[in-house]
PDB file of C-alpha atoms and ligand atoms in Angstrom:
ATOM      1  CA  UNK T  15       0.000   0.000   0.000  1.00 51.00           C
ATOM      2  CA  UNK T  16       1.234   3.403  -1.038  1.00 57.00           C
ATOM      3  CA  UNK T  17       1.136   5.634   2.360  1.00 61.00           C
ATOM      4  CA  UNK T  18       1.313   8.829   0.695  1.00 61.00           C
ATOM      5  CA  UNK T  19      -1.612   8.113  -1.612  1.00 61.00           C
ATOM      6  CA  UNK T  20      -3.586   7.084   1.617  1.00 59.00           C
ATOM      7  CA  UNK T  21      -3.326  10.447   3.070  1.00 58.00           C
ATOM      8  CA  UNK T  22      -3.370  12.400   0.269  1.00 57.00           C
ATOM      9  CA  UNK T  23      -6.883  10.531  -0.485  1.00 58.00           C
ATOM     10  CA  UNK T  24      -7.722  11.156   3.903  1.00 55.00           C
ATOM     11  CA  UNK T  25      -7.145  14.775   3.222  1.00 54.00           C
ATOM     12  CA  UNK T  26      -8.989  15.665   0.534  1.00 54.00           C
ATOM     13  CA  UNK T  27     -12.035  14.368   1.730  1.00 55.00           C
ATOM     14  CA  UNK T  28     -11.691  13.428   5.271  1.00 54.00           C
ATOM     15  CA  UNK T  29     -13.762  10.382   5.499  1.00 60.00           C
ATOM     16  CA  UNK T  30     -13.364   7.899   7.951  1.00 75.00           C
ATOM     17  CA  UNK T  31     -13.017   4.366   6.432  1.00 80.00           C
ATOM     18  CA  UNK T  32     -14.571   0.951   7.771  1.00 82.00           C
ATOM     19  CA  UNK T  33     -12.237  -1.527   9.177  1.00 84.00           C
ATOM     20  CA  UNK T  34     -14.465  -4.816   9.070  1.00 88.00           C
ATOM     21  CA  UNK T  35     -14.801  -7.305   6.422  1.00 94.00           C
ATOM     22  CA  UNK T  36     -16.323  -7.432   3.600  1.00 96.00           C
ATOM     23  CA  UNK T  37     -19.264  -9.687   1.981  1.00 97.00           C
ATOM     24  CA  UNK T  38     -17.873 -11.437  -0.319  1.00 97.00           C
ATOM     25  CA  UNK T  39     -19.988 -13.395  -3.069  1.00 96.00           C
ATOM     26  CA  UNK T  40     -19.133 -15.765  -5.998  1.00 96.00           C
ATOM     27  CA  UNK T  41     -15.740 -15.748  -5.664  1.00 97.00           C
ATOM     28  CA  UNK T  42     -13.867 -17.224  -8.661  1.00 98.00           C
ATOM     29  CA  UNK T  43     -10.511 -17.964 -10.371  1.00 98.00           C
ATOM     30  CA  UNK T  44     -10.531 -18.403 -14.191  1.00 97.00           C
ATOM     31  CA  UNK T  45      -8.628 -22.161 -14.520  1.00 97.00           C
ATOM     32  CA  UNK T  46      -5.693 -21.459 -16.923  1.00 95.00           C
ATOM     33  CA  UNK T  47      -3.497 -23.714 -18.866  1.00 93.00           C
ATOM     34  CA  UNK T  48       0.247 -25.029 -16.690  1.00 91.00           C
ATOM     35  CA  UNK T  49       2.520 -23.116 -17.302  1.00 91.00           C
ATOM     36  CA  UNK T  50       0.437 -19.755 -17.327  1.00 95.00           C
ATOM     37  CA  UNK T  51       2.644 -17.192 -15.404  1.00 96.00           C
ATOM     38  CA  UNK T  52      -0.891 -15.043 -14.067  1.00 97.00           C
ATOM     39  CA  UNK T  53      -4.286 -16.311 -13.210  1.00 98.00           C
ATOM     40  CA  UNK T  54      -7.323 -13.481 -13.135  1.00 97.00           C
ATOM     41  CA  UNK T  55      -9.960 -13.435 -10.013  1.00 98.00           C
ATOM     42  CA  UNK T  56     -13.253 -12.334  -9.769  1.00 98.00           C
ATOM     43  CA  UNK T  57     -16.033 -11.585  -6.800  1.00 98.00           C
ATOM     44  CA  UNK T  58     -18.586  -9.282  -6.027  1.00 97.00           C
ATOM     45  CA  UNK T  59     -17.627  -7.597  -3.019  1.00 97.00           C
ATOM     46  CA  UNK T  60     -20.561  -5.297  -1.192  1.00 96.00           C
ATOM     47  CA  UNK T  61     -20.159  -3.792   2.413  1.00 95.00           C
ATOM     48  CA  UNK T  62     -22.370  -3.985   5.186  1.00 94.00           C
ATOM     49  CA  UNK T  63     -20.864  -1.199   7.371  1.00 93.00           C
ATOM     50  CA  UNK T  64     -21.621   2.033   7.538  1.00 92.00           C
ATOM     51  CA  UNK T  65     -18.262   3.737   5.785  1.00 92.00           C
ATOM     52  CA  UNK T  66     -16.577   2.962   2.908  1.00 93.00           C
ATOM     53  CA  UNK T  67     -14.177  -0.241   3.360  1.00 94.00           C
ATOM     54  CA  UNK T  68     -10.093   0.187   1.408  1.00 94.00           C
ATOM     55  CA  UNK T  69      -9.080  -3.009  -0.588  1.00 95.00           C
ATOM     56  CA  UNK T  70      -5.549  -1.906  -0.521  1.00 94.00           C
ATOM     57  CA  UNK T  71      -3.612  -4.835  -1.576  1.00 95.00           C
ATOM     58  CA  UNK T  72      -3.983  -8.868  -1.363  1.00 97.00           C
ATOM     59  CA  UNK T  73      -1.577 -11.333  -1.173  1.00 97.00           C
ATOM     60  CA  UNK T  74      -1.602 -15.521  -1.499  1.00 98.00           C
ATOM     61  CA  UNK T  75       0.639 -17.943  -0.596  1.00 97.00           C
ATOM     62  CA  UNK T  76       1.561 -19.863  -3.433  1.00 97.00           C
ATOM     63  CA  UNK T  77       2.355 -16.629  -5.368  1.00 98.00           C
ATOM     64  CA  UNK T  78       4.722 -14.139  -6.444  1.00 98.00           C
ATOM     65  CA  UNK T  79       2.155 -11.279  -5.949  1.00 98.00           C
ATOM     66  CA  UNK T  80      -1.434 -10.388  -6.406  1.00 98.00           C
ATOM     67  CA  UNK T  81      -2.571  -7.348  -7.906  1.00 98.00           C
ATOM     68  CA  UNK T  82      -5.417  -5.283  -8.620  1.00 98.00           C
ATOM     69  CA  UNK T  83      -5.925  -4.644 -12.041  1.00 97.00           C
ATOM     70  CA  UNK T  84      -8.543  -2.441 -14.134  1.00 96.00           C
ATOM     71  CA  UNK T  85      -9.305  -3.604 -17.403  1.00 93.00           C
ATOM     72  CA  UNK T  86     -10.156  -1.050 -20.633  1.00 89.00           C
ATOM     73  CA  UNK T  87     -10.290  -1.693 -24.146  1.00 88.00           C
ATOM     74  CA  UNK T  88      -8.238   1.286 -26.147  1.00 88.00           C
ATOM     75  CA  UNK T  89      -9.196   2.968 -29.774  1.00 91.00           C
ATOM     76  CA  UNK T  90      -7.018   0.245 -31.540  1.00 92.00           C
ATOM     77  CA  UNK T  91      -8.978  -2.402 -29.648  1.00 91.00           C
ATOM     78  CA  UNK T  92      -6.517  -3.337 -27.309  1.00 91.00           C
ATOM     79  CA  UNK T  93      -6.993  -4.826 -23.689  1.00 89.00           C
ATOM     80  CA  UNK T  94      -5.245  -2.555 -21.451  1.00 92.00           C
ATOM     81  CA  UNK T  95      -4.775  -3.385 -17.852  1.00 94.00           C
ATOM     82  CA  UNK T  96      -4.020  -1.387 -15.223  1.00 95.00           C
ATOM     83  CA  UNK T  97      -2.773  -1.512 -11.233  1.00 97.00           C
ATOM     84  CA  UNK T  98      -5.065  -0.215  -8.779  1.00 97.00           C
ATOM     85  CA  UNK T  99      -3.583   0.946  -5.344  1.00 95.00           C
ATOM     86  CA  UNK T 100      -6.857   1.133  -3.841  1.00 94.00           C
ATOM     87  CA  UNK T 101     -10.411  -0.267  -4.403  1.00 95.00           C
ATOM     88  CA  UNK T 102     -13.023   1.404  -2.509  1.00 95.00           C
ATOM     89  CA  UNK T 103     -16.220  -0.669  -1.880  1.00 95.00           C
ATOM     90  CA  UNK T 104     -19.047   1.803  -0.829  1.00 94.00           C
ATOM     91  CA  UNK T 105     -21.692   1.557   1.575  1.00 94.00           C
ATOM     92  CA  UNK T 106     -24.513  -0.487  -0.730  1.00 91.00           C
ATOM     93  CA  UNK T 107     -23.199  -0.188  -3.853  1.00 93.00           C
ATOM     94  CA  UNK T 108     -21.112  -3.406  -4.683  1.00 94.00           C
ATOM     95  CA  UNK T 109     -18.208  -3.592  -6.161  1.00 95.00           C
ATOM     96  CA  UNK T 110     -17.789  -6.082  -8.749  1.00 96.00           C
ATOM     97  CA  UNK T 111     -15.063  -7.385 -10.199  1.00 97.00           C
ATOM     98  CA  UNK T 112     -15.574  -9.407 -13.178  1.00 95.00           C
ATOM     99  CA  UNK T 113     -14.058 -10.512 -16.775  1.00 93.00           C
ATOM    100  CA  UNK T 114     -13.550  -7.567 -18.529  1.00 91.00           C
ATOM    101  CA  UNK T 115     -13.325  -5.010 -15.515  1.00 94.00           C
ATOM    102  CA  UNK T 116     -11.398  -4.800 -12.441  1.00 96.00           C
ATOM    103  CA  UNK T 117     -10.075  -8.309 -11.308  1.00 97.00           C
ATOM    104  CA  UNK T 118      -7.676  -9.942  -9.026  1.00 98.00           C
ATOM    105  CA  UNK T 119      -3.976 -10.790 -10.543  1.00 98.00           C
ATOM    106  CA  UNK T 120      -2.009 -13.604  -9.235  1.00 98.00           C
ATOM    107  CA  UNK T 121       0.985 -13.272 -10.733  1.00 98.00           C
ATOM    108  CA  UNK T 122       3.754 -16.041 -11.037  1.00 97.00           C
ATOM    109  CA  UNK T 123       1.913 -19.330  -9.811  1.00 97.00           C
ATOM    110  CA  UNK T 124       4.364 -22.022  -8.024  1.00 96.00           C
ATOM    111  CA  UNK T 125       2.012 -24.657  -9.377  1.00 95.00           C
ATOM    112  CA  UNK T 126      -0.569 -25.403 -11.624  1.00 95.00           C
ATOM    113  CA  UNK T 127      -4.147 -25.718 -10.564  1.00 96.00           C
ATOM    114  CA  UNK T 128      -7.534 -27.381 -11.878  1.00 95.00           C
ATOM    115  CA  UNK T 129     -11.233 -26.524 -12.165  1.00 96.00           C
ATOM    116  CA  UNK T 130     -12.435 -27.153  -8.550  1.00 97.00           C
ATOM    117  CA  UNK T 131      -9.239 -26.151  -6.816  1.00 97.00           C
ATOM    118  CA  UNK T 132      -9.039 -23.177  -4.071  1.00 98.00           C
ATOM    119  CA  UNK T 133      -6.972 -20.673  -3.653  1.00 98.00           C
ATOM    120  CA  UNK T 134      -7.663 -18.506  -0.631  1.00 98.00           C
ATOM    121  CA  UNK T 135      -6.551 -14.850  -0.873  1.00 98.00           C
ATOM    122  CA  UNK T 136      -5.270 -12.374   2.243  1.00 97.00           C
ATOM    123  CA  UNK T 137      -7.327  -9.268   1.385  1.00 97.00           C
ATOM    124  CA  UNK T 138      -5.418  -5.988   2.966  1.00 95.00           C
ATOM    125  CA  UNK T 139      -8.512  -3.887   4.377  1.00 93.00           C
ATOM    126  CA  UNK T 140      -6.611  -1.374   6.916  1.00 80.00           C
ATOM    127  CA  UNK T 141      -3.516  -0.986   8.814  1.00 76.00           C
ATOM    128  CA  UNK T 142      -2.601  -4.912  10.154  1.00 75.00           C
ATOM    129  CA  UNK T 143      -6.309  -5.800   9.067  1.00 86.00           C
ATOM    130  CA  UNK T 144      -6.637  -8.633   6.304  1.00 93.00           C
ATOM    131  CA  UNK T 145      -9.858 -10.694   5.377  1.00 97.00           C
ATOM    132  CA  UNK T 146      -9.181 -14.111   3.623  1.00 97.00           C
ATOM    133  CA  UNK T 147     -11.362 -15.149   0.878  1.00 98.00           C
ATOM    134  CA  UNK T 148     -11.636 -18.466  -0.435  1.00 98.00           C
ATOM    135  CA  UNK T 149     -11.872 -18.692  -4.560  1.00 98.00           C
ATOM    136  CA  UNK T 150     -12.582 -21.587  -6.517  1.00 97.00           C
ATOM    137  CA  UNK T 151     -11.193 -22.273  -9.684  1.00 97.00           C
ATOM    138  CA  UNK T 152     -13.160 -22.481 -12.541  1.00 97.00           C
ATOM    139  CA  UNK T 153     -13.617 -22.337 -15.859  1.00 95.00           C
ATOM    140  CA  UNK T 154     -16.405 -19.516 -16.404  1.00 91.00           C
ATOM    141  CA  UNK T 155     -18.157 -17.521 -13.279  1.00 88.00           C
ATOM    142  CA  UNK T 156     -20.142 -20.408 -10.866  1.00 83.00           C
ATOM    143  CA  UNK T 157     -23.277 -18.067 -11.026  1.00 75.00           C
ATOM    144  CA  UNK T 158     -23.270 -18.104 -15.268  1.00 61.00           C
ATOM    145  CA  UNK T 159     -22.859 -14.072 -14.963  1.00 57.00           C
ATOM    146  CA  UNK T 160     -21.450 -12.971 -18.004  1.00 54.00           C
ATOM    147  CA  UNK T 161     -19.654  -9.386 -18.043  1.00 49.00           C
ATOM    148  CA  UNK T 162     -21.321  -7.349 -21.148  1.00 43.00           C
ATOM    149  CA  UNK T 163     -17.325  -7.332 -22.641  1.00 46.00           C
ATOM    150  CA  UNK T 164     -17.586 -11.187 -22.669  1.00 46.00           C
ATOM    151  CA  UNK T 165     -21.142 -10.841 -24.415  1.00 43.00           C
ATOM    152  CA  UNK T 166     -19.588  -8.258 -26.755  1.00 41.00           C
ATOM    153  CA  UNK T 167     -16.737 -10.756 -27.806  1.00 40.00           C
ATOM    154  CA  UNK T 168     -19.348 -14.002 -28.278  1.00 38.00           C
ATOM    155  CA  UNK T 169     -20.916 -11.545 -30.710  1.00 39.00           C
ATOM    156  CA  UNK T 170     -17.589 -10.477 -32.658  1.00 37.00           C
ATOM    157  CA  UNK T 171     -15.868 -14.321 -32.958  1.00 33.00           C
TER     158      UNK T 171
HETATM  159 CU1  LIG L  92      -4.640  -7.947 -14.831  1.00 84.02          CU
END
């Protein structure tokens, strides 16, 4: 977590952030081929407190890193991803990160895993506050969501 960005963010709008957990719902890991070197996660994450609750980094054993990572599709039709320092989950309005939009990367895998594996993820919330979510690999999202990129691209191929 980048302290200076923290309290640049605490200054401008002096909020006071949530330190609990968060509700975390269909929490998934897109199964990738061994030898991939990132896999992407997904979850919709809403917050039943009564501030907003900081996702301000994540970590899993098992990995290099994990990342947070927006997604956006350029003029020339290229996926561009991007590093998030902070997510924000608001007070009733969920956060969801799905194919195609923010997600979850696990960089640099020590071993391969399979449809129906876990992988549980350390969620930084706050200062010495983490939240571990379990995900389950998986080929496509356990509910059958389907992100409106994802419809997009069925369309196109
Ligand atoms: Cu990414």
């Amino acid at each position: 977590m980048n302290r200076t960005l923290l309290m640049v963010l605490t200054m401008a709008t002096t909020p006071t952030w949530a330190c609990g957990e968060l509700t975390v719902e269909n929490a998934w890991i897109r199964a990738a081929p061994p030898g991939a070197t990132a896999l992407a996660g997904f979850a919709t994450f809403s917050n039943p407190h009564e501030q907003s609750v900081l996702i301000q980094g994540a970590s899993a054993a098992g990995f290099g890193a994990v990342e947070m990572h927006s997604m956006s599709i350029d003029e020339a039709g290229v996926m561009r991803m991007r590093r998030l320092d902070l997510v924000e989950v608001k007070v009733g309005e969920a956060q969801t990160m799905a194919p195609g939009g923010n997600h979850l990367m696990l960089l640099a895998p020590q071993k391969s895993y399979k449809a129906g594996d876990t992988i549980d993820v350390a969620l930084t919330l706050c200062e010495e506050k983490q939240q571990t979510v379990r995900f389950i690999v998986a080929d496509s999202a356990p509910n059958g969501e389907m992100s409106s990129t994802e419809h997009d691209h069925a369309h196109h191929h």
